[in-house]
CSV table of C-alpha atoms in Angstrom, one decimal:
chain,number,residue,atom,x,y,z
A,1,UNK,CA,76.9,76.1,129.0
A,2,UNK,CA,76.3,80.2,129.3
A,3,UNK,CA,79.3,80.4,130.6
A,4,UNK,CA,81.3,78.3,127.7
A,5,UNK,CA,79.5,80.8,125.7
A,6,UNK,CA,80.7,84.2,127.3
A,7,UNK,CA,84.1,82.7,127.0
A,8,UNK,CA,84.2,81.9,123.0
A,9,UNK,CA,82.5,84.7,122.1
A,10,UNK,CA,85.2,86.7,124.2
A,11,UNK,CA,88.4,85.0,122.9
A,12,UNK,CA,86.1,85.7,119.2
A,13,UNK,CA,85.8,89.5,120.0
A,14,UNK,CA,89.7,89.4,121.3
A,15,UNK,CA,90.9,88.0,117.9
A,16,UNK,CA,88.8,90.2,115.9
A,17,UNK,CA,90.2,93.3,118.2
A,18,UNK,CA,93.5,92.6,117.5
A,19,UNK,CA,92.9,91.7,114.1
A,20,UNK,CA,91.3,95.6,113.6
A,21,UNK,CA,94.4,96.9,115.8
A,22,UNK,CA,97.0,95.1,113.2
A,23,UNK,CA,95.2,96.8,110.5
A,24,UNK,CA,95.7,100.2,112.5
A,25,UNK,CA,99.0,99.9,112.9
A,26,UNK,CA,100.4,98.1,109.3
A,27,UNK,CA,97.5,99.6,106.8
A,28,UNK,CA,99.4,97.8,104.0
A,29,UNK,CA,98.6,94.1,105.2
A,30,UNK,CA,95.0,95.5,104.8
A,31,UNK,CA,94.9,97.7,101.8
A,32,UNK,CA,97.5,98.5,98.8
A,33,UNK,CA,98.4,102.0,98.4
A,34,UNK,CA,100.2,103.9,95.5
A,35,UNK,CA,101.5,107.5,97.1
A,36,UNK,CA,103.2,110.2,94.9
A,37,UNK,CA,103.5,113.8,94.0
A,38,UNK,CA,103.3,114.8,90.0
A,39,UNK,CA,103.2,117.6,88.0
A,40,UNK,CA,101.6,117.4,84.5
A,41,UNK,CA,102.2,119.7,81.8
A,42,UNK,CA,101.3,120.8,78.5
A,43,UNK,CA,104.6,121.0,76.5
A,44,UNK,CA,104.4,124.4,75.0
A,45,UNK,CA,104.5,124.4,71.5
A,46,UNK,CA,105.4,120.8,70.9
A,47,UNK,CA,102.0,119.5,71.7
A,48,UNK,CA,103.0,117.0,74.0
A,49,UNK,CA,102.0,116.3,77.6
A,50,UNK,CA,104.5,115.2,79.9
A,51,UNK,CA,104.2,114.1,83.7
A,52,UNK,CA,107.0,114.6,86.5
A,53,UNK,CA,106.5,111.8,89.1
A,54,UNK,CA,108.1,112.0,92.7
A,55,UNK,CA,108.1,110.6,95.9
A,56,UNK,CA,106.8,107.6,94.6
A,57,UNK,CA,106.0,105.3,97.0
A,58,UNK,CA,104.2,101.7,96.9
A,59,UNK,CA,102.7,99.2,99.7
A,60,UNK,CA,103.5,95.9,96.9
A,61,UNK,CA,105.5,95.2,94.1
A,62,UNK,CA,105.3,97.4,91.9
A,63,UNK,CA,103.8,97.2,88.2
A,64,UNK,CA,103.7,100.2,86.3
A,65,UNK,CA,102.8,103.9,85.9
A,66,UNK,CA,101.1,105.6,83.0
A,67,UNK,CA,99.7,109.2,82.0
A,68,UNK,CA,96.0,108.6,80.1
A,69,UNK,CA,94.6,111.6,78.0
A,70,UNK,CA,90.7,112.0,78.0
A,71,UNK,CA,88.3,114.0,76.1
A,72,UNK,CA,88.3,117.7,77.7
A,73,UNK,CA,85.0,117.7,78.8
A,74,UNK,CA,84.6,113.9,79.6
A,75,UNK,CA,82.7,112.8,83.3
A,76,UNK,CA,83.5,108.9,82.7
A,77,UNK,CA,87.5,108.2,82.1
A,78,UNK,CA,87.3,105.0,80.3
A,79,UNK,CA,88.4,104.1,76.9
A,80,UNK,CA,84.8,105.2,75.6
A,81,UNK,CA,86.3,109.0,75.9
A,82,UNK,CA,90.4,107.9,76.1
A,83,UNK,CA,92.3,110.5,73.4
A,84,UNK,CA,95.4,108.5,71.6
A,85,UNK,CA,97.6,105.6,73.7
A,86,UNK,CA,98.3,106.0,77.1
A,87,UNK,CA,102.6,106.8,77.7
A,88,UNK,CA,104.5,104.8,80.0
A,89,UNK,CA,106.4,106.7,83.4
A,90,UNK,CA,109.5,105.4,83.5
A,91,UNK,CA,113.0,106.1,86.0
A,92,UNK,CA,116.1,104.9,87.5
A,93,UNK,CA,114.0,103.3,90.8
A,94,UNK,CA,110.9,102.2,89.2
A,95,UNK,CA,111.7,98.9,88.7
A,96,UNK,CA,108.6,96.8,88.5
A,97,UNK,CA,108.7,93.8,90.8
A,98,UNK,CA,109.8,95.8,93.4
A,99,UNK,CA,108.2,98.2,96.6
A,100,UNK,CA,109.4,101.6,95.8
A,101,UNK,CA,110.3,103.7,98.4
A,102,UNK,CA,110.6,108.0,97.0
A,103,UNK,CA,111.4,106.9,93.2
A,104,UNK,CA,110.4,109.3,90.7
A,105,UNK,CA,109.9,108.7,86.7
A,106,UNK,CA,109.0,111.0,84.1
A,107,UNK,CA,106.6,110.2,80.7
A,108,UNK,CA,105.9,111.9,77.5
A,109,UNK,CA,103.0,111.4,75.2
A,110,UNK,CA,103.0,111.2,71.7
A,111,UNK,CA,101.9,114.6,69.8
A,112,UNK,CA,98.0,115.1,70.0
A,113,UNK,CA,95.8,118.8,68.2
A,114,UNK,CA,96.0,121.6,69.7
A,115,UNK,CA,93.3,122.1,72.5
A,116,UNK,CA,92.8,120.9,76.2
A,117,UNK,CA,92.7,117.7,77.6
A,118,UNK,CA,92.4,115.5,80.9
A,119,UNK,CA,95.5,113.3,81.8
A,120,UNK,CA,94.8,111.1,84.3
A,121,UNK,CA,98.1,109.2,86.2
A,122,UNK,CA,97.5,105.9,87.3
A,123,UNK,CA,99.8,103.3,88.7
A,124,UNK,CA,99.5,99.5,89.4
A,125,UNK,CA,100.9,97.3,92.2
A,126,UNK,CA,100.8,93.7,91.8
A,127,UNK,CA,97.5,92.2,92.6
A,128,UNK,CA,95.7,94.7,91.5
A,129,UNK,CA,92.4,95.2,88.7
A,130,UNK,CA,92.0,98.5,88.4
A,131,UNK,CA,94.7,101.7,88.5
A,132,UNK,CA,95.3,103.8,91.5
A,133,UNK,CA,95.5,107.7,91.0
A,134,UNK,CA,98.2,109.0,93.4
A,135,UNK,CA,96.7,112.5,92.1
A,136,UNK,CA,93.6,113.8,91.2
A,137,UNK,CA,92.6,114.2,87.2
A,138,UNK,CA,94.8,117.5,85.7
A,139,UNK,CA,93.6,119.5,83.2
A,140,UNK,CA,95.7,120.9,80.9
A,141,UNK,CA,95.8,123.4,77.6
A,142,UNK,CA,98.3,121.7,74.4
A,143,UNK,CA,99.6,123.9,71.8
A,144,UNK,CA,102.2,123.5,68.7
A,145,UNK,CA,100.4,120.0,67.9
A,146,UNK,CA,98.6,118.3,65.0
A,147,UNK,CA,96.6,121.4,64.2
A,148,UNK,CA,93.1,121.6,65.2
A,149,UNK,CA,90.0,119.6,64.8
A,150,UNK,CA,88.4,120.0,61.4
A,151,UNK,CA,85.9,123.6,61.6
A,152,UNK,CA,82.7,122.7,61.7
A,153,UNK,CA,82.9,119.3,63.4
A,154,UNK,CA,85.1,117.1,65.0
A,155,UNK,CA,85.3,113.0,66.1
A,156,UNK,CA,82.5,113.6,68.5
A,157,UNK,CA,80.3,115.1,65.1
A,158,UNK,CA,81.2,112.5,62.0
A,159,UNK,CA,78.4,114.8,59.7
A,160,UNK,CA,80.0,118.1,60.9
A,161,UNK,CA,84.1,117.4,60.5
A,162,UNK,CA,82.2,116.1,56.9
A,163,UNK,CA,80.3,119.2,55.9
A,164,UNK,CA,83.7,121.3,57.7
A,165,UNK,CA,86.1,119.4,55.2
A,166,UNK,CA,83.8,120.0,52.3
A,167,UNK,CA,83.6,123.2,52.8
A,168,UNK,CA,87.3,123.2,53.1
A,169,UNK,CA,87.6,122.1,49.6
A,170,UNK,CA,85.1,123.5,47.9
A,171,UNK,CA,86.3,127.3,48.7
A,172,UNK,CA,89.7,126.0,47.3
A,173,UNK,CA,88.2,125.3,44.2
A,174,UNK,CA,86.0,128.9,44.5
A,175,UNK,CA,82.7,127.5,44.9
């Protein structure tokens, strides 16, 4: 019986070995994995952000790739502190459906104020919940856009952007 034992738990701890050792050697059957270089940019003067993606490379078929704006100063990225609608990165290989091998794709946002920002690039392979980031969170500085927050307050400050566009009007008027 001992010995029937010693020789299951053996051909167990065999399976499992090679099971590890696959994993080793093929990561994608365990684990998807979005890879790519991008640079993301401030659009002088136009007040757009636009992101450069290359070398994009995915372990499934792939879904899509987007650049997400976040409040400057924001520690949670999540819709909670997520600045206008995220922008689509789009080119000639990324076709979704398909594993990408060195595609690249460009995206450009729609016109936000003047000030700076957090863009976040995230991708999605099929199967996945949540994004990948195949970089880390860039900050960057927009100029040439809306204009600028209202003095005095801003979304963050409802009573302050108030009193700022009050005050706005009322030295029009020569108060």
């Amino acid at each position: 019986m001992a010995t029937s034992m010693k020789r299951h738990l053996a051909a167990v701890g065999a399976v499992a070995g090679l099971s590890v050792l696959g994993l080793v050697a093929n990561p994608a059957i365990g684990s998807a994995a979005v890879t790519s270089a991008a640079t993301v940019t401030a659009d002088e003067g136009k007040g757009t952000i636009s992101i450069a993606m290359t070398g994009l490379n995915t372990t499934k078929a792939f879904v899509k790739c987007e650049g997400t704006v976040y409040q400057p100063d924001a520690t949670v990225l999540d819709k909670t502190t997520k600045v206008g609608e995220s922008f689509l990165i789009e080119g000639e290989k990324m076709v979704a459906g398909q594993i990408l091998v060195d595609a690249s794709g460009t995206g450009t946002s729609a016109t936000f104020e003047d000030g700076e920002y957090q863009v976040r690039t995230k991708c999605k392979e099929d199967g996945d919940t949540d994004y990948q980031d195949p970089i880390p969170v860039s900050k960057v500085t927009v100029t040439g856009g809306k204009g600028t927050a209202p003095a005095g307050g801003s979304a963050e400050d409802p009573l302050g952007a108030i009193a700022g566009l009050i005050n706005g009007v009322l030295s029009t008027f020569g108060s």
